[in-house]
mmCIF file of C-alpha atoms and ligand atoms in Angstrom:
data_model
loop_
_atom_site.group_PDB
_atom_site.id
_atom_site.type_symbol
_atom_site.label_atom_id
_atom_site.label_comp_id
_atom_site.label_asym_id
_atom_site.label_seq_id
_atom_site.Cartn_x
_atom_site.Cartn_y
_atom_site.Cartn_z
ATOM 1 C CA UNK A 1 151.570 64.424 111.233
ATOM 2 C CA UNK A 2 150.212 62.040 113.851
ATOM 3 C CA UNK A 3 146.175 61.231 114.567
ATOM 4 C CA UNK A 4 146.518 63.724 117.410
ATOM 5 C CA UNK A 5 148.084 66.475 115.397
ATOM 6 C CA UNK A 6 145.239 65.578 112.663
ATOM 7 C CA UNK A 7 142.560 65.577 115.185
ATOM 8 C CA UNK A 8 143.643 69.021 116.656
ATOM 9 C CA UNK A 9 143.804 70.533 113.529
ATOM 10 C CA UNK A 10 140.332 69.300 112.643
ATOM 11 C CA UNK A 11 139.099 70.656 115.689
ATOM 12 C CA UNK A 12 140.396 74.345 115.325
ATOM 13 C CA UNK A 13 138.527 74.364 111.899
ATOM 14 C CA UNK A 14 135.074 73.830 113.429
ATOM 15 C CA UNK A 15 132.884 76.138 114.037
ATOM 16 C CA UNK A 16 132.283 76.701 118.115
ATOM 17 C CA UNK A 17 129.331 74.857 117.923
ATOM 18 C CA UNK A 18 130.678 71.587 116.574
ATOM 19 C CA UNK A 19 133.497 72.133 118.557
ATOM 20 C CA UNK A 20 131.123 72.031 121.419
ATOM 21 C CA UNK A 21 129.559 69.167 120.139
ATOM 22 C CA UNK A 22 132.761 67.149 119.208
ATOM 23 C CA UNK A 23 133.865 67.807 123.500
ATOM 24 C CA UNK A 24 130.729 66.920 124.276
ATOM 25 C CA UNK A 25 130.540 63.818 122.679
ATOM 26 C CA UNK A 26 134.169 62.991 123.624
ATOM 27 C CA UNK A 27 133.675 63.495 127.072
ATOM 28 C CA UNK A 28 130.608 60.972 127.017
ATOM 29 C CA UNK A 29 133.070 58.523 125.966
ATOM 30 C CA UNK A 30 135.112 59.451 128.837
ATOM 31 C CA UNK A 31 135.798 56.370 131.256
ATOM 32 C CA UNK A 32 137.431 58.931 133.732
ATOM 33 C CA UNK A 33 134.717 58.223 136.218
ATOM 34 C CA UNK A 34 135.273 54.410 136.832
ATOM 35 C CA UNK A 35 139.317 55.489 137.334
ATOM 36 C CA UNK A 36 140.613 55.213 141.084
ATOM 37 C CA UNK A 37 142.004 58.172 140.885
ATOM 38 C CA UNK A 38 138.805 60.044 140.526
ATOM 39 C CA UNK A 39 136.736 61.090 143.246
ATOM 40 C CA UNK A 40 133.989 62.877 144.689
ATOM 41 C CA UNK A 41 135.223 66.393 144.392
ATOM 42 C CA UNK A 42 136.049 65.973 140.419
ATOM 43 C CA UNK A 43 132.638 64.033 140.396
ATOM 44 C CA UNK A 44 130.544 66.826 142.028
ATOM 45 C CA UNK A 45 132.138 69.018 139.535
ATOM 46 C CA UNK A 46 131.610 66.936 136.471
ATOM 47 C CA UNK A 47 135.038 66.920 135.559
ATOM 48 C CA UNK A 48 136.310 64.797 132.613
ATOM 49 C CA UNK A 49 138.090 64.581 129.056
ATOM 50 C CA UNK A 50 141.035 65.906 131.205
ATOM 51 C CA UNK A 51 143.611 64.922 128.160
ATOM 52 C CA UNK A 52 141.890 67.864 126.099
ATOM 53 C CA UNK A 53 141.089 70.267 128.959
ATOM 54 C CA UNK A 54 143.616 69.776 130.981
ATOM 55 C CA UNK A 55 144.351 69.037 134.714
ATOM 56 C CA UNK A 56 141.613 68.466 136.893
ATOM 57 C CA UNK A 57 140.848 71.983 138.808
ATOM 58 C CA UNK A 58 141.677 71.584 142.520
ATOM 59 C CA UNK A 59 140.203 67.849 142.888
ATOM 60 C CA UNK A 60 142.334 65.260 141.835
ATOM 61 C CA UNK A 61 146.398 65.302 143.565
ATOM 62 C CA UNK A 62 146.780 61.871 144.099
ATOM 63 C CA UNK A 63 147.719 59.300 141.487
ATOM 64 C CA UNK A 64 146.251 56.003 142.223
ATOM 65 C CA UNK A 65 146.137 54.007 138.996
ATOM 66 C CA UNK A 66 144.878 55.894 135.193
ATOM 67 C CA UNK A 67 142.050 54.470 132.948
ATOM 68 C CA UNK A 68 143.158 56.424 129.797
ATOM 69 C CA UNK A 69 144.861 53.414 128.045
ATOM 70 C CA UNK A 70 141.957 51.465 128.285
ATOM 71 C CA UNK A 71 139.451 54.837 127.031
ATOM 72 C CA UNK A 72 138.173 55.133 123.490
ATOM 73 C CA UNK A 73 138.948 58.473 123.104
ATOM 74 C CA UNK A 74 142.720 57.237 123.400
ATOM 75 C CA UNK A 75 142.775 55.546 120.042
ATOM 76 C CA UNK A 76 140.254 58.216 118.635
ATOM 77 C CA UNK A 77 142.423 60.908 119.351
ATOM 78 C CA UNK A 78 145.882 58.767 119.249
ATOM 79 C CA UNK A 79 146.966 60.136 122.646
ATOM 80 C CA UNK A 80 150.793 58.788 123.493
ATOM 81 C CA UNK A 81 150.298 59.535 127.137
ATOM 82 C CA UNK A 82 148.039 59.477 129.934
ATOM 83 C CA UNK A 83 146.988 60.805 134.019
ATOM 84 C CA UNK A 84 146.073 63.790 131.992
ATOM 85 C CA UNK A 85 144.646 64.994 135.714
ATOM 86 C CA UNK A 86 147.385 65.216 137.536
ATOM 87 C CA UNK A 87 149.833 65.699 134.760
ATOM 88 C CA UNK A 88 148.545 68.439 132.341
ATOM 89 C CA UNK A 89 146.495 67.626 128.480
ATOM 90 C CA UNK A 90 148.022 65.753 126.065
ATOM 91 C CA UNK A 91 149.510 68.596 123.977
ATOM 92 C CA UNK A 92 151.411 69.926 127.575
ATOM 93 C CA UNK A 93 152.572 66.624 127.950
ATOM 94 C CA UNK A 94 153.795 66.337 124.226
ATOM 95 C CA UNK A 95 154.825 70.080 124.811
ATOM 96 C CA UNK A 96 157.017 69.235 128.170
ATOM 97 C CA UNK A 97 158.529 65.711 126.716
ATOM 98 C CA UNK A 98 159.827 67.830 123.336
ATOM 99 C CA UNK A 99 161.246 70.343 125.453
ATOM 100 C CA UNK A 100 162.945 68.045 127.691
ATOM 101 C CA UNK A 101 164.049 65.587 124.915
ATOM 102 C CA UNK A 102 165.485 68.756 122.876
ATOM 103 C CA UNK A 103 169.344 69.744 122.239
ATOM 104 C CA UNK A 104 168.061 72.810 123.917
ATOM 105 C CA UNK A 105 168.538 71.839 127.738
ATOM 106 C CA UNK A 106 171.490 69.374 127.205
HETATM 107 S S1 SF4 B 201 141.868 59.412 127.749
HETATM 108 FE FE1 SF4 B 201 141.586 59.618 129.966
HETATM 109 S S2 SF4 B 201 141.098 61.782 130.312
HETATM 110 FE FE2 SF4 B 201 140.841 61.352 128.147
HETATM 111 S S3 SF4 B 201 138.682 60.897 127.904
HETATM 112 FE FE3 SF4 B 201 139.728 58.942 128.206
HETATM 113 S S4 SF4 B 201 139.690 58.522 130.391
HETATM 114 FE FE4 SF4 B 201 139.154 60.685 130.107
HETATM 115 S S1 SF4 B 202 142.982 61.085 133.601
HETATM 116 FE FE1 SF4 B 202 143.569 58.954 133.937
HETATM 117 S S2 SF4 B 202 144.204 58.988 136.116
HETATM 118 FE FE2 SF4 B 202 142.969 60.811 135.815
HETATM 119 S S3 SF4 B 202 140.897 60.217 136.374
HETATM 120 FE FE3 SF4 B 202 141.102 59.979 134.141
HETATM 121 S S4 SF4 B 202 141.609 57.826 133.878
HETATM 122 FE FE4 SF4 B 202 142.049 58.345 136.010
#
């Protein structure tokens, strides 16, 4: 089991509350808003912490350049991937890559 997969399970233990907390605090650490890609719409709607709650909700299209690598809540959460956005959370991303990389659709 990775960070991520250690993370996540941590998280589903919490109660709702710290849960709450634990996204809260995450998405202050959230350098989303200094990312080219963002803009005003996603701004106006205090969007953020997309890796964990997924694509950005009718704002962001347009990939001009991702942050994440550079974020602290990469190596906190030990996210492999990134323009979480545009391209789904990190567990769809995981999710999409396994299904792809599998025997399944050879
Ligand atoms: S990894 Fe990306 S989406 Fe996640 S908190 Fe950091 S900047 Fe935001
Ligand atoms: S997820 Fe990545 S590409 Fe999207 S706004 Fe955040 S830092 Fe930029």
């Amino acid at each position: 089991m990775d960070v991520f997969d250690t993370q996540m399970q941590a998280l589903a233990k919490m109660s709702k509350e710290d849960q709450a907390k634990t996204i809260n605090e995450l998405m202050g650490m959230c350098i989303c808003p200094s990312c080219p890609t963002y803009n005003t719409c996603a701004k106006n709607a205090k969007e953020g912490l997309y890796c964990a709650l997924g694509k950005s909700f009718m704002c962001v299209s347009e990939e001009k350049g991702c942050n994440c690598p550079t974020c602290p809540v990469k190596s906190k959460m030990g996210l492999k991937y990134k323009s979480f956005c545009t391209r789904g959370q990190e567990q769809a991303q995981r999710y999409e890559h396994t299904v792809w990389g599998s025997s399944l659709v050879r």
